[in-house]
Amino acid sequence: GLAREWFQLVTDQCFNVDFGLFEYSGVDNISYQINPSSGIANELHLKYFYFLGRVMAKAVFEGHVIAAHMARPLYKHLLGFPITQDDIEF
């Protein structure tokens, strides 16, 4: 429906590497990690991260799937699980 399309359009734009918030992980060009230079690429990066967090939480709450695959350490951090050396070297 309309909500699913809205979530898709917003997250596609936020996860676009040209937008500067995220970059492809070192392993492949499928999963994303936070761009350490996001502040240089986009001066409003903290507001965009806050907004994206709220959008993703709303999507999960309403049962929508976000089509962006994040790197394992980022997932574990968001879920509050400890990050190990194996996670960083995957």
PDB file of C-alpha atoms in Angstrom:
ATOM      1  CA  GLY A   1       0.000   0.000   0.000  1.00  0.00           C
ATOM      2  CA  LEU A   2       0.839   3.623   0.311  1.00  0.00           C
ATOM      3  CA  ALA A   3       2.653   3.306   3.656  1.00  0.00           C
ATOM      4  CA  ARG A   4       4.903   0.524   2.352  1.00  0.00           C
ATOM      5  CA  GLU A   5       5.851   2.631  -0.668  1.00  0.00           C
ATOM      6  CA  TRP A   6       6.567   5.653   1.555  1.00  0.00           C
ATOM      7  CA  PHE A   7       8.856   3.615   3.836  1.00  0.00           C
ATOM      8  CA  GLN A   8      10.636   2.218   0.793  1.00  0.00           C
ATOM      9  CA  LEU A   9      11.197   5.611  -0.826  1.00  0.00           C
ATOM     10  CA  VAL A  10      12.437   7.258   2.370  1.00  0.00           C
ATOM     11  CA  THR A  11      14.800   4.441   3.343  1.00  0.00           C
ATOM     12  CA  ASP A  12      16.104   4.048  -0.221  1.00  0.00           C
ATOM     13  CA  GLN A  13      17.090   7.715  -0.206  1.00  0.00           C
ATOM     14  CA  CYS A  14      18.637   7.608   3.277  1.00  0.00           C
ATOM     15  CA  PHE A  15      20.663   4.481   2.520  1.00  0.00           C
ATOM     16  CA  ASN A  16      21.829   5.818  -0.854  1.00  0.00           C
ATOM     17  CA  VAL A  17      25.626   6.011  -0.556  1.00  0.00           C
ATOM     18  CA  ASP A  18      25.624   9.256  -2.556  1.00  0.00           C
ATOM     19  CA  PHE A  19      23.582  10.870   0.252  1.00  0.00           C
ATOM     20  CA  GLY A  20      26.575  10.353   2.555  1.00  0.00           C
ATOM     21  CA  LEU A  21      25.026   8.823   5.672  1.00  0.00           C
ATOM     22  CA  PHE A  22      26.028   5.254   4.894  1.00  0.00           C
ATOM     23  CA  GLU A  23      28.697   3.486   2.882  1.00  0.00           C
ATOM     24  CA  TYR A  24      29.027  -0.068   1.666  1.00  0.00           C
ATOM     25  CA  SER A  25      30.690  -2.372   4.178  1.00  0.00           C
ATOM     26  CA  GLY A  26      34.183  -3.579   3.388  1.00  0.00           C
ATOM     27  CA  VAL A  27      32.921  -7.101   2.743  1.00  0.00           C
ATOM     28  CA  ASP A  28      30.567  -6.485  -0.160  1.00  0.00           C
ATOM     29  CA  ASN A  29      28.351  -3.938  -1.862  1.00  0.00           C
ATOM     30  CA  ILE A  30      25.204  -5.367  -0.331  1.00  0.00           C
ATOM     31  CA  SER A  31      25.352  -4.357   3.331  1.00  0.00           C
ATOM     32  CA  TYR A  32      25.730  -0.852   4.729  1.00  0.00           C
ATOM     33  CA  GLN A  33      27.691   0.644   7.574  1.00  0.00           C
ATOM     34  CA  ILE A  34      27.657   4.169   8.952  1.00  0.00           C
ATOM     35  CA  ASN A  35      29.897   6.481   6.962  1.00  0.00           C
ATOM     36  CA  PRO A  36      32.528   7.883   9.370  1.00  0.00           C
ATOM     37  CA  SER A  37      32.675  10.992   7.163  1.00  0.00           C
ATOM     38  CA  SER A  38      28.916  11.541   7.187  1.00  0.00           C
ATOM     39  CA  GLY A  39      29.386  14.896   8.917  1.00  0.00           C
ATOM     40  CA  ILE A  40      31.491  16.122   6.010  1.00  0.00           C
ATOM     41  CA  ALA A  41      29.175  14.708   3.368  1.00  0.00           C
ATOM     42  CA  ASN A  42      26.030  16.068   5.011  1.00  0.00           C
ATOM     43  CA  GLU A  43      26.122  18.715   7.741  1.00  0.00           C
ATOM     44  CA  LEU A  44      22.662  17.699   9.002  1.00  0.00           C
ATOM     45  CA  HIS A  45      23.727  14.063   9.361  1.00  0.00           C
ATOM     46  CA  LEU A  46      22.759  13.724  13.048  1.00  0.00           C
ATOM     47  CA  LYS A  47      19.222  14.929  12.361  1.00  0.00           C
ATOM     48  CA  TYR A  48      18.951  12.526   9.433  1.00  0.00           C
ATOM     49  CA  PHE A  49      20.178   9.606  11.585  1.00  0.00           C
ATOM     50  CA  TYR A  50      17.610  10.533  14.242  1.00  0.00           C
ATOM     51  CA  PHE A  51      14.877  10.748  11.610  1.00  0.00           C
ATOM     52  CA  LEU A  52      15.891   7.451  10.004  1.00  0.00           C
ATOM     53  CA  GLY A  53      15.874   5.727  13.385  1.00  0.00           C
ATOM     54  CA  ARG A  54      12.328   6.898  13.985  1.00  0.00           C
ATOM     55  CA  VAL A  55      11.245   5.852  10.484  1.00  0.00           C
ATOM     56  CA  MET A  56      12.783   2.395  10.873  1.00  0.00           C
ATOM     57  CA  ALA A  57      11.182   1.942  14.312  1.00  0.00           C
ATOM     58  CA  LYS A  58       7.784   2.931  12.913  1.00  0.00           C
ATOM     59  CA  ALA A  59       8.228   0.535   9.987  1.00  0.00           C
ATOM     60  CA  VAL A  60       9.103  -2.361  12.280  1.00  0.00           C
ATOM     61  CA  PHE A  61       6.229  -1.473  14.630  1.00  0.00           C
ATOM     62  CA  GLU A  62       3.780  -1.539  11.711  1.00  0.00           C
ATOM     63  CA  GLY A  63       5.219  -4.763  10.261  1.00  0.00           C
ATOM     64  CA  HIS A  64       6.926  -3.308   7.182  1.00  0.00           C
ATOM     65  CA  VAL A  65      10.232  -4.618   5.883  1.00  0.00           C
ATOM     66  CA  ILE A  66      13.162  -2.259   5.330  1.00  0.00           C
ATOM     67  CA  ALA A  67      15.087  -3.333   2.237  1.00  0.00           C
ATOM     68  CA  ALA A  68      18.480  -2.134   3.497  1.00  0.00           C
ATOM     69  CA  HIS A  69      20.911  -4.707   4.861  1.00  0.00           C
ATOM     70  CA  MET A  70      23.176  -3.318   7.570  1.00  0.00           C
ATOM     71  CA  ALA A  71      26.512  -4.785   8.626  1.00  0.00           C
ATOM     72  CA  ARG A  72      26.373  -7.245  11.544  1.00  0.00           C
ATOM     73  CA  PRO A  73      28.138  -4.993  14.098  1.00  0.00           C
ATOM     74  CA  LEU A  74      25.584  -2.255  13.419  1.00  0.00           C
ATOM     75  CA  TYR A  75      22.668  -4.679  13.883  1.00  0.00           C
ATOM     76  CA  LYS A  76      24.128  -5.974  17.123  1.00  0.00           C
ATOM     77  CA  HIS A  77      24.692  -2.448  18.411  1.00  0.00           C
ATOM     78  CA  LEU A  78      21.099  -1.458  17.619  1.00  0.00           C
ATOM     79  CA  LEU A  79      19.821  -4.561  19.421  1.00  0.00           C
ATOM     80  CA  GLY A  80      22.074  -3.977  22.433  1.00  0.00           C
ATOM     81  CA  PHE A  81      24.133  -7.152  21.977  1.00  0.00           C
ATOM     82  CA  PRO A  82      27.871  -7.062  22.682  1.00  0.00           C
ATOM     83  CA  ILE A  83      30.085  -6.730  19.612  1.00  0.00           C
ATOM     84  CA  THR A  84      32.940  -9.204  19.416  1.00  0.00           C
ATOM     85  CA  GLN A  85      36.131  -9.341  17.368  1.00  0.00           C
ATOM     86  CA  ASP A  86      34.516 -11.965  15.126  1.00  0.00           C
ATOM     87  CA  ASP A  87      31.765  -9.499  14.219  1.00  0.00           C
ATOM     88  CA  ILE A  88      34.254  -6.896  13.088  1.00  0.00           C
ATOM     89  CA  GLU A  89      36.243  -9.347  10.960  1.00  0.00           C
ATOM     90  CA  PHE A  90      33.288 -10.963   9.200  1.00  0.00           C
TER      91      PHE A  90
END
